[in-house]
Amino acid sequence: MKALLLIDIQNGFCPGGNLPVPDGDQVAPVANRLIDSGKYDLVLASQDWHPPGHGSFASAHPGKKPFEMGMLSGKPQMMWPDHCVQNTEDAMLHPELNLDGIDFIQQKGQNPTVDSYSAFRDNDHAALTGLAAHLRAEGISQLDLCGLATDYCVKFSALDAVEMLPGVKVRFIEDASRGIDPNGVEAAINEMRARGVAIIDSKEVLA
């Protein structure tokens, strides 16, 4: 059983969104080719789904500006612009994405006191989203991941998949992903590779 996990391909992380990843919208057509390829038994998507005033928002911390470091629940936290607030257009999956081809959507980031980069659990590793249990129940043996952003939510999802899904082959599809910072992307790919994640191109999937 092979699964494809699309990480946070949402309006908020694409040009015009509140926290745009450079060229983030360019992953949608690649993702659609993967969805439509027939290579996957299951296609899933994660969706950042923050309540208004989430603690990771700079606006929730007087005097803080986006992209400054602050504190959240006693731990260091990057301060983000307000983004992907529940039931707003910013939080919707990108309109060019083939939504009909997605079997399951995992929402995350709903607890206002802790951020949640990974699709599998929050940043404190205290609360699980239930995605790992869902994949285990489906009998998944291979999980391919891609989306936004490589150096944050994709990386943490890939690393958690390796840890939480023992025996499952985890692969990162590089050309179906975009990152925020080029140096961060390079470091993220190196870290994923070191942890056993295979780094591949969509052409390898579609061949």
mmCIF file with all atom_site columns, C-alpha atoms in Angstrom:
data_model
loop_
_atom_site.group_PDB
_atom_site.id
_atom_site.type_symbol
_atom_site.label_atom_id
_atom_site.label_alt_id
_atom_site.label_comp_id
_atom_site.label_asym_id
_atom_site.label_entity_id
_atom_site.label_seq_id
_atom_site.pdbx_PDB_ins_code
_atom_site.Cartn_x
_atom_site.Cartn_y
_atom_site.Cartn_z
_atom_site.occupancy
_atom_site.B_iso_or_equiv
_atom_site.pdbx_formal_charge
_atom_site.auth_seq_id
_atom_site.auth_comp_id
_atom_site.auth_asym_id
_atom_site.auth_atom_id
_atom_site.pdbx_PDB_model_num
ATOM 1   C CA . MET A 1 1   ? 0.000   0.000  0.000   1.00 0.00 ? 1   MET A CA 1
ATOM 2   C CA . LYS A 1 2   ? 1.462   3.313  -1.110  1.00 0.00 ? 2   LYS A CA 1
ATOM 3   C CA . ALA A 1 3   ? 0.287   6.691  0.149   1.00 0.00 ? 3   ALA A CA 1
ATOM 4   C CA . LEU A 1 4   ? 0.918   10.284 -0.922  1.00 0.00 ? 4   LEU A CA 1
ATOM 5   C CA . LEU A 1 5   ? 0.804   12.998 1.757   1.00 0.00 ? 5   LEU A CA 1
ATOM 6   C CA . LEU A 1 6   ? 0.431   16.587 0.526   1.00 0.00 ? 6   LEU A CA 1
ATOM 7   C CA . ILE A 1 7   ? 1.609   18.985 3.213   1.00 0.00 ? 7   ILE A CA 1
ATOM 8   C CA . ASP A 1 8   ? -0.216  22.315 3.662   1.00 0.00 ? 8   ASP A CA 1
ATOM 9   C CA . ILE A 1 9   ? -0.749  23.242 0.001   1.00 0.00 ? 9   ILE A CA 1
ATOM 10  C CA . GLN A 1 10  ? -2.999  26.086 1.105   1.00 0.00 ? 10  GLN A CA 1
ATOM 11  C CA . ASN A 1 11  ? -3.729  29.616 -0.075  1.00 0.00 ? 11  ASN A CA 1
ATOM 12  C CA . GLY A 1 12  ? -1.953  31.029 2.966   1.00 0.00 ? 12  GLY A CA 1
ATOM 13  C CA . PHE A 1 13  ? 1.370   29.523 1.909   1.00 0.00 ? 13  PHE A CA 1
ATOM 14  C CA . CYS A 1 14  ? 1.094   30.525 -1.759  1.00 0.00 ? 14  CYS A CA 1
ATOM 15  C CA . PRO A 1 15  ? 1.627   33.919 -3.421  1.00 0.00 ? 15  PRO A CA 1
ATOM 16  C CA . GLY A 1 16  ? -1.123  36.254 -2.240  1.00 0.00 ? 16  GLY A CA 1
ATOM 17  C CA . GLY A 1 17  ? -1.477  34.418 1.055   1.00 0.00 ? 17  GLY A CA 1
ATOM 18  C CA . ASN A 1 18  ? -0.629  35.673 4.518   1.00 0.00 ? 18  ASN A CA 1
ATOM 19  C CA . LEU A 1 19  ? 2.557   33.584 4.838   1.00 0.00 ? 19  LEU A CA 1
ATOM 20  C CA . PRO A 1 20  ? 3.611   32.937 1.239   1.00 0.00 ? 20  PRO A CA 1
ATOM 21  C CA . VAL A 1 21  ? 6.355   30.482 0.363   1.00 0.00 ? 21  VAL A CA 1
ATOM 22  C CA . PRO A 1 22  ? 8.224   31.649 -2.762  1.00 0.00 ? 22  PRO A CA 1
ATOM 23  C CA . ASP A 1 23  ? 6.693   29.905 -5.805  1.00 0.00 ? 23  ASP A CA 1
ATOM 24  C CA . GLY A 1 24  ? 4.475   27.885 -3.464  1.00 0.00 ? 24  GLY A CA 1
ATOM 25  C CA . ASP A 1 25  ? 1.685   27.701 -6.033  1.00 0.00 ? 25  ASP A CA 1
ATOM 26  C CA . GLN A 1 26  ? 4.002   25.890 -8.445  1.00 0.00 ? 26  GLN A CA 1
ATOM 27  C CA . VAL A 1 27  ? 3.702   22.682 -6.443  1.00 0.00 ? 27  VAL A CA 1
ATOM 28  C CA . ALA A 1 28  ? -0.005  22.323 -7.295  1.00 0.00 ? 28  ALA A CA 1
ATOM 29  C CA . PRO A 1 29  ? 0.395   21.073 -10.897 1.00 0.00 ? 29  PRO A CA 1
ATOM 30  C CA . VAL A 1 30  ? 3.129   18.642 -9.837  1.00 0.00 ? 30  VAL A CA 1
ATOM 31  C CA . ALA A 1 31  ? 0.938   17.400 -6.996  1.00 0.00 ? 31  ALA A CA 1
ATOM 32  C CA . ASN A 1 32  ? -1.929  16.921 -9.436  1.00 0.00 ? 32  ASN A CA 1
ATOM 33  C CA . ARG A 1 33  ? 0.219   14.771 -11.710 1.00 0.00 ? 33  ARG A CA 1
ATOM 34  C CA . LEU A 1 34  ? 1.089   12.633 -8.697  1.00 0.00 ? 34  LEU A CA 1
ATOM 35  C CA . ILE A 1 35  ? -2.563  12.431 -7.592  1.00 0.00 ? 35  ILE A CA 1
ATOM 36  C CA . ASP A 1 36  ? -3.707  11.464 -11.085 1.00 0.00 ? 36  ASP A CA 1
ATOM 37  C CA . SER A 1 37  ? -0.893  8.991  -11.731 1.00 0.00 ? 37  SER A CA 1
ATOM 38  C CA . GLY A 1 38  ? -2.630  5.978  -10.244 1.00 0.00 ? 38  GLY A CA 1
ATOM 39  C CA . LYS A 1 39  ? 0.579   5.146  -8.389  1.00 0.00 ? 39  LYS A CA 1
ATOM 40  C CA . TYR A 1 40  ? -0.971  5.648  -4.957  1.00 0.00 ? 40  TYR A CA 1
ATOM 41  C CA . ASP A 1 41  ? -3.557  3.633  -3.074  1.00 0.00 ? 41  ASP A CA 1
ATOM 42  C CA . LEU A 1 42  ? -4.287  6.569  -0.767  1.00 0.00 ? 42  LEU A CA 1
ATOM 43  C CA . VAL A 1 43  ? -3.869  10.336 -1.143  1.00 0.00 ? 43  VAL A CA 1
ATOM 44  C CA . LEU A 1 44  ? -3.933  12.512 1.971   1.00 0.00 ? 44  LEU A CA 1
ATOM 45  C CA . ALA A 1 45  ? -3.491  16.210 2.649   1.00 0.00 ? 45  ALA A CA 1
ATOM 46  C CA . SER A 1 46  ? -2.639  18.138 5.796   1.00 0.00 ? 46  SER A CA 1
ATOM 47  C CA . GLN A 1 47  ? -4.214  21.510 6.489   1.00 0.00 ? 47  GLN A CA 1
ATOM 48  C CA . ASP A 1 48  ? -2.973  24.176 8.902   1.00 0.00 ? 48  ASP A CA 1
ATOM 49  C CA . TRP A 1 49  ? -6.152  25.119 10.790  1.00 0.00 ? 49  TRP A CA 1
ATOM 50  C CA . HIS A 1 50  ? -5.379  27.752 13.411  1.00 0.00 ? 50  HIS A CA 1
ATOM 51  C CA . PRO A 1 51  ? -7.944  29.360 15.696  1.00 0.00 ? 51  PRO A CA 1
ATOM 52  C CA . PRO A 1 52  ? -8.004  33.182 15.667  1.00 0.00 ? 52  PRO A CA 1
ATOM 53  C CA . GLY A 1 53  ? -5.299  34.614 17.916  1.00 0.00 ? 53  GLY A CA 1
ATOM 54  C CA . HIS A 1 54  ? -3.153  31.467 17.841  1.00 0.00 ? 54  HIS A CA 1
ATOM 55  C CA . GLY A 1 55  ? -0.132  31.753 20.117  1.00 0.00 ? 55  GLY A CA 1
ATOM 56  C CA . SER A 1 56  ? 2.314   31.429 17.214  1.00 0.00 ? 56  SER A CA 1
ATOM 57  C CA . PHE A 1 57  ? 0.990   34.669 15.694  1.00 0.00 ? 57  PHE A CA 1
ATOM 58  C CA . ALA A 1 58  ? 3.089   37.781 16.311  1.00 0.00 ? 58  ALA A CA 1
ATOM 59  C CA . SER A 1 59  ? -0.183  39.675 16.714  1.00 0.00 ? 59  SER A CA 1
ATOM 60  C CA . ALA A 1 60  ? -0.872  37.660 19.892  1.00 0.00 ? 60  ALA A CA 1
ATOM 61  C CA . HIS A 1 61  ? 2.304   39.056 21.498  1.00 0.00 ? 61  HIS A CA 1
ATOM 62  C CA . PRO A 1 62  ? 2.348   42.847 21.959  1.00 0.00 ? 62  PRO A CA 1
ATOM 63  C CA . GLY A 1 63  ? 5.567   44.353 20.654  1.00 0.00 ? 63  GLY A CA 1
ATOM 64  C CA . LYS A 1 64  ? 6.504   41.306 18.593  1.00 0.00 ? 64  LYS A CA 1
ATOM 65  C CA . LYS A 1 65  ? 6.830   41.375 14.810  1.00 0.00 ? 65  LYS A CA 1
ATOM 66  C CA . PRO A 1 66  ? 6.502   38.476 12.357  1.00 0.00 ? 66  PRO A CA 1
ATOM 67  C CA . PHE A 1 67  ? 9.658   36.382 11.926  1.00 0.00 ? 67  PHE A CA 1
ATOM 68  C CA . GLU A 1 68  ? 11.059  37.396 15.312  1.00 0.00 ? 68  GLU A CA 1
ATOM 69  C CA . MET A 1 69  ? 11.710  34.755 17.926  1.00 0.00 ? 69  MET A CA 1
ATOM 70  C CA . GLY A 1 70  ? 9.447   34.823 20.951  1.00 0.00 ? 70  GLY A CA 1
ATOM 71  C CA . MET A 1 71  ? 8.107   32.438 23.553  1.00 0.00 ? 71  MET A CA 1
ATOM 72  C CA . LEU A 1 72  ? 5.034   30.221 23.549  1.00 0.00 ? 72  LEU A CA 1
ATOM 73  C CA . SER A 1 73  ? 4.123   28.144 26.599  1.00 0.00 ? 73  SER A CA 1
ATOM 74  C CA . GLY A 1 74  ? 7.620   28.690 27.969  1.00 0.00 ? 74  GLY A CA 1
ATOM 75  C CA . LYS A 1 75  ? 9.456   27.537 24.838  1.00 0.00 ? 75  LYS A CA 1
ATOM 76  C CA . PRO A 1 76  ? 11.133  29.438 21.966  1.00 0.00 ? 76  PRO A CA 1
ATOM 77  C CA . GLN A 1 77  ? 8.714   30.091 19.114  1.00 0.00 ? 77  GLN A CA 1
ATOM 78  C CA . MET A 1 78  ? 9.036   31.760 15.729  1.00 0.00 ? 78  MET A CA 1
ATOM 79  C CA . MET A 1 79  ? 6.453   34.529 15.528  1.00 0.00 ? 79  MET A CA 1
ATOM 80  C CA . TRP A 1 80  ? 4.425   34.180 12.337  1.00 0.00 ? 80  TRP A CA 1
ATOM 81  C CA . PRO A 1 81  ? 1.986   36.493 10.586  1.00 0.00 ? 81  PRO A CA 1
ATOM 82  C CA . ASP A 1 82  ? -1.647  35.535 11.186  1.00 0.00 ? 82  ASP A CA 1
ATOM 83  C CA . HIS A 1 83  ? -2.187  32.693 8.705   1.00 0.00 ? 83  HIS A CA 1
ATOM 84  C CA . CYS A 1 84  ? -4.486  29.783 7.876   1.00 0.00 ? 84  CYS A CA 1
ATOM 85  C CA . VAL A 1 85  ? -7.135  30.887 10.366  1.00 0.00 ? 85  VAL A CA 1
ATOM 86  C CA . GLN A 1 86  ? -10.004 28.402 10.484  1.00 0.00 ? 86  GLN A CA 1
ATOM 87  C CA . ASN A 1 87  ? -12.777 28.920 7.917   1.00 0.00 ? 87  ASN A CA 1
ATOM 88  C CA . THR A 1 88  ? -10.966 31.729 6.079   1.00 0.00 ? 88  THR A CA 1
ATOM 89  C CA . GLU A 1 89  ? -9.938  31.749 2.432   1.00 0.00 ? 89  GLU A CA 1
ATOM 90  C CA . ASP A 1 90  ? -6.309  31.815 3.576   1.00 0.00 ? 90  ASP A CA 1
ATOM 91  C CA . ALA A 1 91  ? -6.752  28.367 5.151   1.00 0.00 ? 91  ALA A CA 1
ATOM 92  C CA . MET A 1 92  ? -8.364  26.698 2.147   1.00 0.00 ? 92  MET A CA 1
ATOM 93  C CA . LEU A 1 93  ? -6.445  24.164 0.092   1.00 0.00 ? 93  LEU A CA 1
ATOM 94  C CA . HIS A 1 94  ? -5.140  25.749 -3.109  1.00 0.00 ? 94  HIS A CA 1
ATOM 95  C CA . PRO A 1 95  ? -7.918  25.974 -5.737  1.00 0.00 ? 95  PRO A CA 1
ATOM 96  C CA . GLU A 1 96  ? -5.717  24.479 -8.456  1.00 0.00 ? 96  GLU A CA 1
ATOM 97  C CA . LEU A 1 97  ? -5.251  21.310 -6.406  1.00 0.00 ? 97  LEU A CA 1
ATOM 98  C CA . ASN A 1 98  ? -7.311  18.301 -7.513  1.00 0.00 ? 98  ASN A CA 1
ATOM 99  C CA . LEU A 1 99  ? -9.384  18.082 -4.353  1.00 0.00 ? 99  LEU A CA 1
ATOM 100 C CA . ASP A 1 100 ? -11.521 15.257 -5.749  1.00 0.00 ? 100 ASP A CA 1
ATOM 101 C CA . GLY A 1 101 ? -8.423  13.071 -5.776  1.00 0.00 ? 101 GLY A CA 1
ATOM 102 C CA . ILE A 1 102 ? -7.739  13.549 -2.057  1.00 0.00 ? 102 ILE A CA 1
ATOM 103 C CA . ASP A 1 103 ? -9.090  10.768 0.156   1.00 0.00 ? 103 ASP A CA 1
ATOM 104 C CA . PHE A 1 104 ? -8.435  12.242 3.609   1.00 0.00 ? 104 PHE A CA 1
ATOM 105 C CA . ILE A 1 105 ? -7.608  15.677 5.076   1.00 0.00 ? 105 ILE A CA 1
ATOM 106 C CA . GLN A 1 106 ? -5.767  15.944 8.388   1.00 0.00 ? 106 GLN A CA 1
ATOM 107 C CA . GLN A 1 107 ? -6.161  19.308 10.098  1.00 0.00 ? 107 GLN A CA 1
ATOM 108 C CA . LYS A 1 108 ? -3.499  20.520 12.527  1.00 0.00 ? 108 LYS A CA 1
ATOM 109 C CA . GLY A 1 109 ? -2.431  23.502 14.614  1.00 0.00 ? 109 GLY A CA 1
ATOM 110 C CA . GLN A 1 110 ? -5.746  23.879 16.430  1.00 0.00 ? 110 GLN A CA 1
ATOM 111 C CA . ASN A 1 111 ? -4.346  24.171 19.964  1.00 0.00 ? 111 ASN A CA 1
ATOM 112 C CA . PRO A 1 112 ? -3.711  27.908 20.572  1.00 0.00 ? 112 PRO A CA 1
ATOM 113 C CA . THR A 1 113 ? -0.933  27.230 23.099  1.00 0.00 ? 113 THR A CA 1
ATOM 114 C CA . VAL A 1 114 ? 1.384   25.138 20.897  1.00 0.00 ? 114 VAL A CA 1
ATOM 115 C CA . ASP A 1 115 ? 2.384   25.232 17.229  1.00 0.00 ? 115 ASP A CA 1
ATOM 116 C CA . SER A 1 116 ? 2.130   22.161 15.033  1.00 0.00 ? 116 SER A CA 1
ATOM 117 C CA . TYR A 1 117 ? 4.456   21.946 12.034  1.00 0.00 ? 117 TYR A CA 1
ATOM 118 C CA . SER A 1 118 ? 4.157   18.185 11.600  1.00 0.00 ? 118 SER A CA 1
ATOM 119 C CA . ALA A 1 119 ? 1.037   16.547 10.216  1.00 0.00 ? 119 ALA A CA 1
ATOM 120 C CA . PHE A 1 120 ? 1.479   13.838 12.852  1.00 0.00 ? 120 PHE A CA 1
ATOM 121 C CA . ARG A 1 121 ? 1.747   15.697 16.179  1.00 0.00 ? 121 ARG A CA 1
ATOM 122 C CA . ASP A 1 122 ? 2.264   19.089 17.782  1.00 0.00 ? 122 ASP A CA 1
ATOM 123 C CA . ASN A 1 123 ? 5.682   20.625 18.328  1.00 0.00 ? 123 ASN A CA 1
ATOM 124 C CA . ASP A 1 124 ? 5.705   19.546 21.977  1.00 0.00 ? 124 ASP A CA 1
ATOM 125 C CA . HIS A 1 125 ? 5.110   15.920 20.895  1.00 0.00 ? 125 HIS A CA 1
ATOM 126 C CA . ALA A 1 126 ? 2.330   15.923 23.482  1.00 0.00 ? 126 ALA A CA 1
ATOM 127 C CA . ALA A 1 127 ? -0.723  15.578 21.248  1.00 0.00 ? 127 ALA A CA 1
ATOM 128 C CA . LEU A 1 128 ? -1.117  13.330 18.213  1.00 0.00 ? 128 LEU A CA 1
ATOM 129 C CA . THR A 1 129 ? -3.267  14.305 15.243  1.00 0.00 ? 129 THR A CA 1
ATOM 130 C CA . GLY A 1 130 ? -4.261  10.693 14.601  1.00 0.00 ? 130 GLY A CA 1
ATOM 131 C CA . LEU A 1 131 ? -2.656  10.574 11.157  1.00 0.00 ? 131 LEU A CA 1
ATOM 132 C CA . ALA A 1 132 ? -0.128  7.868  12.063  1.00 0.00 ? 132 ALA A CA 1
ATOM 133 C CA . ALA A 1 133 ? -2.881  5.641  13.419  1.00 0.00 ? 133 ALA A CA 1
ATOM 134 C CA . HIS A 1 134 ? -4.907  6.215  10.256  1.00 0.00 ? 134 HIS A CA 1
ATOM 135 C CA . LEU A 1 135 ? -1.990  5.209  8.034   1.00 0.00 ? 135 LEU A CA 1
ATOM 136 C CA . ARG A 1 136 ? -1.245  2.133  10.148  1.00 0.00 ? 136 ARG A CA 1
ATOM 137 C CA . ALA A 1 137 ? -4.901  1.088  9.932   1.00 0.00 ? 137 ALA A CA 1
ATOM 138 C CA . GLU A 1 138 ? -4.692  1.392  6.147   1.00 0.00 ? 138 GLU A CA 1
ATOM 139 C CA . GLY A 1 139 ? -1.639  -0.878 6.097   1.00 0.00 ? 139 GLY A CA 1
ATOM 140 C CA . ILE A 1 140 ? 0.622   1.653  4.394   1.00 0.00 ? 140 ILE A CA 1
ATOM 141 C CA . SER A 1 141 ? 4.091   0.355  3.482   1.00 0.00 ? 141 SER A CA 1
ATOM 142 C CA . GLN A 1 142 ? 5.378   3.422  1.626   1.00 0.00 ? 142 GLN A CA 1
ATOM 143 C CA . LEU A 1 143 ? 4.686   7.119  2.269   1.00 0.00 ? 143 LEU A CA 1
ATOM 144 C CA . ASP A 1 144 ? 5.697   9.848  -0.173  1.00 0.00 ? 144 ASP A CA 1
ATOM 145 C CA . LEU A 1 145 ? 5.556   13.437 1.111   1.00 0.00 ? 145 LEU A CA 1
ATOM 146 C CA . CYS A 1 146 ? 5.690   16.831 -0.554  1.00 0.00 ? 146 CYS A CA 1
ATOM 147 C CA . GLY A 1 147 ? 4.291   20.336 -0.221  1.00 0.00 ? 147 GLY A CA 1
ATOM 148 C CA . LEU A 1 148 ? 4.935   23.477 1.831   1.00 0.00 ? 148 LEU A CA 1
ATOM 149 C CA . ALA A 1 149 ? 7.276   24.381 3.273   1.00 0.00 ? 149 ALA A CA 1
ATOM 150 C CA . THR A 1 150 ? 10.249  22.048 2.891   1.00 0.00 ? 150 THR A CA 1
ATOM 151 C CA . ASP A 1 151 ? 12.199  23.581 5.777   1.00 0.00 ? 151 ASP A CA 1
ATOM 152 C CA . TYR A 1 152 ? 9.294   23.525 8.225   1.00 0.00 ? 152 TYR A CA 1
ATOM 153 C CA . CYS A 1 153 ? 6.131   21.462 7.955   1.00 0.00 ? 153 CYS A CA 1
ATOM 154 C CA . VAL A 1 154 ? 7.367   19.026 5.305   1.00 0.00 ? 154 VAL A CA 1
ATOM 155 C CA . LYS A 1 155 ? 10.603  18.289 7.149   1.00 0.00 ? 155 LYS A CA 1
ATOM 156 C CA . PHE A 1 156 ? 8.962   17.774 10.515  1.00 0.00 ? 156 PHE A CA 1
ATOM 157 C CA . SER A 1 157 ? 6.262   15.579 8.969   1.00 0.00 ? 157 SER A CA 1
ATOM 158 C CA . ALA A 1 158 ? 8.885   13.428 7.247   1.00 0.00 ? 158 ALA A CA 1
ATOM 159 C CA . LEU A 1 159 ? 10.964  13.024 10.406  1.00 0.00 ? 159 LEU A CA 1
ATOM 160 C CA . ASP A 1 160 ? 7.877   12.127 12.440  1.00 0.00 ? 160 ASP A CA 1
ATOM 161 C CA . ALA A 1 161 ? 6.795   9.627  9.779   1.00 0.00 ? 161 ALA A CA 1
ATOM 162 C CA . VAL A 1 162 ? 10.148  7.840  10.114  1.00 0.00 ? 162 VAL A CA 1
ATOM 163 C CA . GLU A 1 163 ? 9.810   7.722  13.896  1.00 0.00 ? 163 GLU A CA 1
ATOM 164 C CA . MET A 1 164 ? 6.107   6.969  14.185  1.00 0.00 ? 164 MET A CA 1
ATOM 165 C CA . LEU A 1 165 ? 5.672   4.557  11.269  1.00 0.00 ? 165 LEU A CA 1
ATOM 166 C CA . PRO A 1 166 ? 8.428   1.955  11.754  1.00 0.00 ? 166 PRO A CA 1
ATOM 167 C CA . GLY A 1 167 ? 8.845   -0.283 8.750   1.00 0.00 ? 167 GLY A CA 1
ATOM 168 C CA . VAL A 1 168 ? 7.273   2.236  6.361   1.00 0.00 ? 168 VAL A CA 1
ATOM 169 C CA . LYS A 1 169 ? 9.491   3.547  3.565   1.00 0.00 ? 169 LYS A CA 1
ATOM 170 C CA . VAL A 1 170 ? 9.365   7.366  3.646   1.00 0.00 ? 170 VAL A CA 1
ATOM 171 C CA . ARG A 1 171 ? 10.271  9.420  0.565   1.00 0.00 ? 171 ARG A CA 1
ATOM 172 C CA . PHE A 1 172 ? 10.433  13.203 0.033   1.00 0.00 ? 172 PHE A CA 1
ATOM 173 C CA . ILE A 1 173 ? 9.476   14.455 -3.450  1.00 0.00 ? 173 ILE A CA 1
ATOM 174 C CA . GLU A 1 174 ? 11.741  17.458 -3.881  1.00 0.00 ? 174 GLU A CA 1
ATOM 175 C CA . ASP A 1 175 ? 10.317  19.065 -7.034  1.00 0.00 ? 175 ASP A CA 1
ATOM 176 C CA . ALA A 1 176 ? 6.769   18.929 -5.610  1.00 0.00 ? 176 ALA A CA 1
ATOM 177 C CA . SER A 1 177 ? 7.866   21.063 -2.654  1.00 0.00 ? 177 SER A CA 1
ATOM 178 C CA . ARG A 1 178 ? 9.069   24.597 -1.983  1.00 0.00 ? 178 ARG A CA 1
ATOM 179 C CA . GLY A 1 179 ? 10.791  26.141 1.028   1.00 0.00 ? 179 GLY A CA 1
ATOM 180 C CA . ILE A 1 180 ? 11.090  29.499 2.754   1.00 0.00 ? 180 ILE A CA 1
ATOM 181 C CA . ASP A 1 181 ? 14.869  29.854 3.035   1.00 0.00 ? 181 ASP A CA 1
ATOM 182 C CA . PRO A 1 182 ? 17.343  28.233 0.586   1.00 0.00 ? 182 PRO A CA 1
ATOM 183 C CA . ASN A 1 183 ? 19.846  27.467 3.350   1.00 0.00 ? 183 ASN A CA 1
ATOM 184 C CA . GLY A 1 184 ? 17.035  26.060 5.479   1.00 0.00 ? 184 GLY A CA 1
ATOM 185 C CA . VAL A 1 185 ? 15.880  23.881 2.601   1.00 0.00 ? 185 VAL A CA 1
ATOM 186 C CA . GLU A 1 186 ? 19.369  22.458 2.091   1.00 0.00 ? 186 GLU A CA 1
ATOM 187 C CA . ALA A 1 187 ? 19.705  21.752 5.803   1.00 0.00 ? 187 ALA A CA 1
ATOM 188 C CA . ALA A 1 188 ? 16.231  20.165 5.908   1.00 0.00 ? 188 ALA A CA 1
ATOM 189 C CA . ILE A 1 189 ? 17.017  17.830 2.998   1.00 0.00 ? 189 ILE A CA 1
ATOM 190 C CA . ASN A 1 190 ? 20.312  16.815 4.588   1.00 0.00 ? 190 ASN A CA 1
ATOM 191 C CA . GLU A 1 191 ? 18.567  16.123 7.894   1.00 0.00 ? 191 GLU A CA 1
ATOM 192 C CA . MET A 1 192 ? 15.829  14.080 6.249   1.00 0.00 ? 192 MET A CA 1
ATOM 193 C CA . ARG A 1 193 ? 18.381  12.062 4.290   1.00 0.00 ? 193 ARG A CA 1
ATOM 194 C CA . ALA A 1 194 ? 20.411  11.424 7.443   1.00 0.00 ? 194 ALA A CA 1
ATOM 195 C CA . ARG A 1 195 ? 17.298  10.093 9.163   1.00 0.00 ? 195 ARG A CA 1
ATOM 196 C CA . GLY A 1 196 ? 16.561  7.620  6.380   1.00 0.00 ? 196 GLY A CA 1
ATOM 197 C CA . VAL A 1 197 ? 14.159  9.584  4.180   1.00 0.00 ? 197 VAL A CA 1
ATOM 198 C CA . ALA A 1 198 ? 14.745  8.922  0.476   1.00 0.00 ? 198 ALA A CA 1
ATOM 199 C CA . ILE A 1 199 ? 15.045  12.127 -1.597  1.00 0.00 ? 199 ILE A CA 1
ATOM 200 C CA . ILE A 1 200 ? 13.365  11.658 -4.965  1.00 0.00 ? 200 ILE A CA 1
ATOM 201 C CA . ASP A 1 201 ? 11.938  13.540 -7.935  1.00 0.00 ? 201 ASP A CA 1
ATOM 202 C CA . SER A 1 202 ? 8.370   13.261 -9.225  1.00 0.00 ? 202 SER A CA 1
ATOM 203 C CA . LYS A 1 203 ? 9.717   11.767 -12.451 1.00 0.00 ? 203 LYS A CA 1
ATOM 204 C CA . GLU A 1 204 ? 10.796  8.703  -10.441 1.00 0.00 ? 204 GLU A CA 1
ATOM 205 C CA . VAL A 1 205 ? 7.205   8.265  -9.260  1.00 0.00 ? 205 VAL A CA 1
ATOM 206 C CA . LEU A 1 206 ? 5.646   8.845  -12.659 1.00 0.00 ? 206 LEU A CA 1
ATOM 207 C CA . ALA A 1 207 ? 8.093   6.700  -14.667 1.00 0.00 ? 207 ALA A CA 1
#
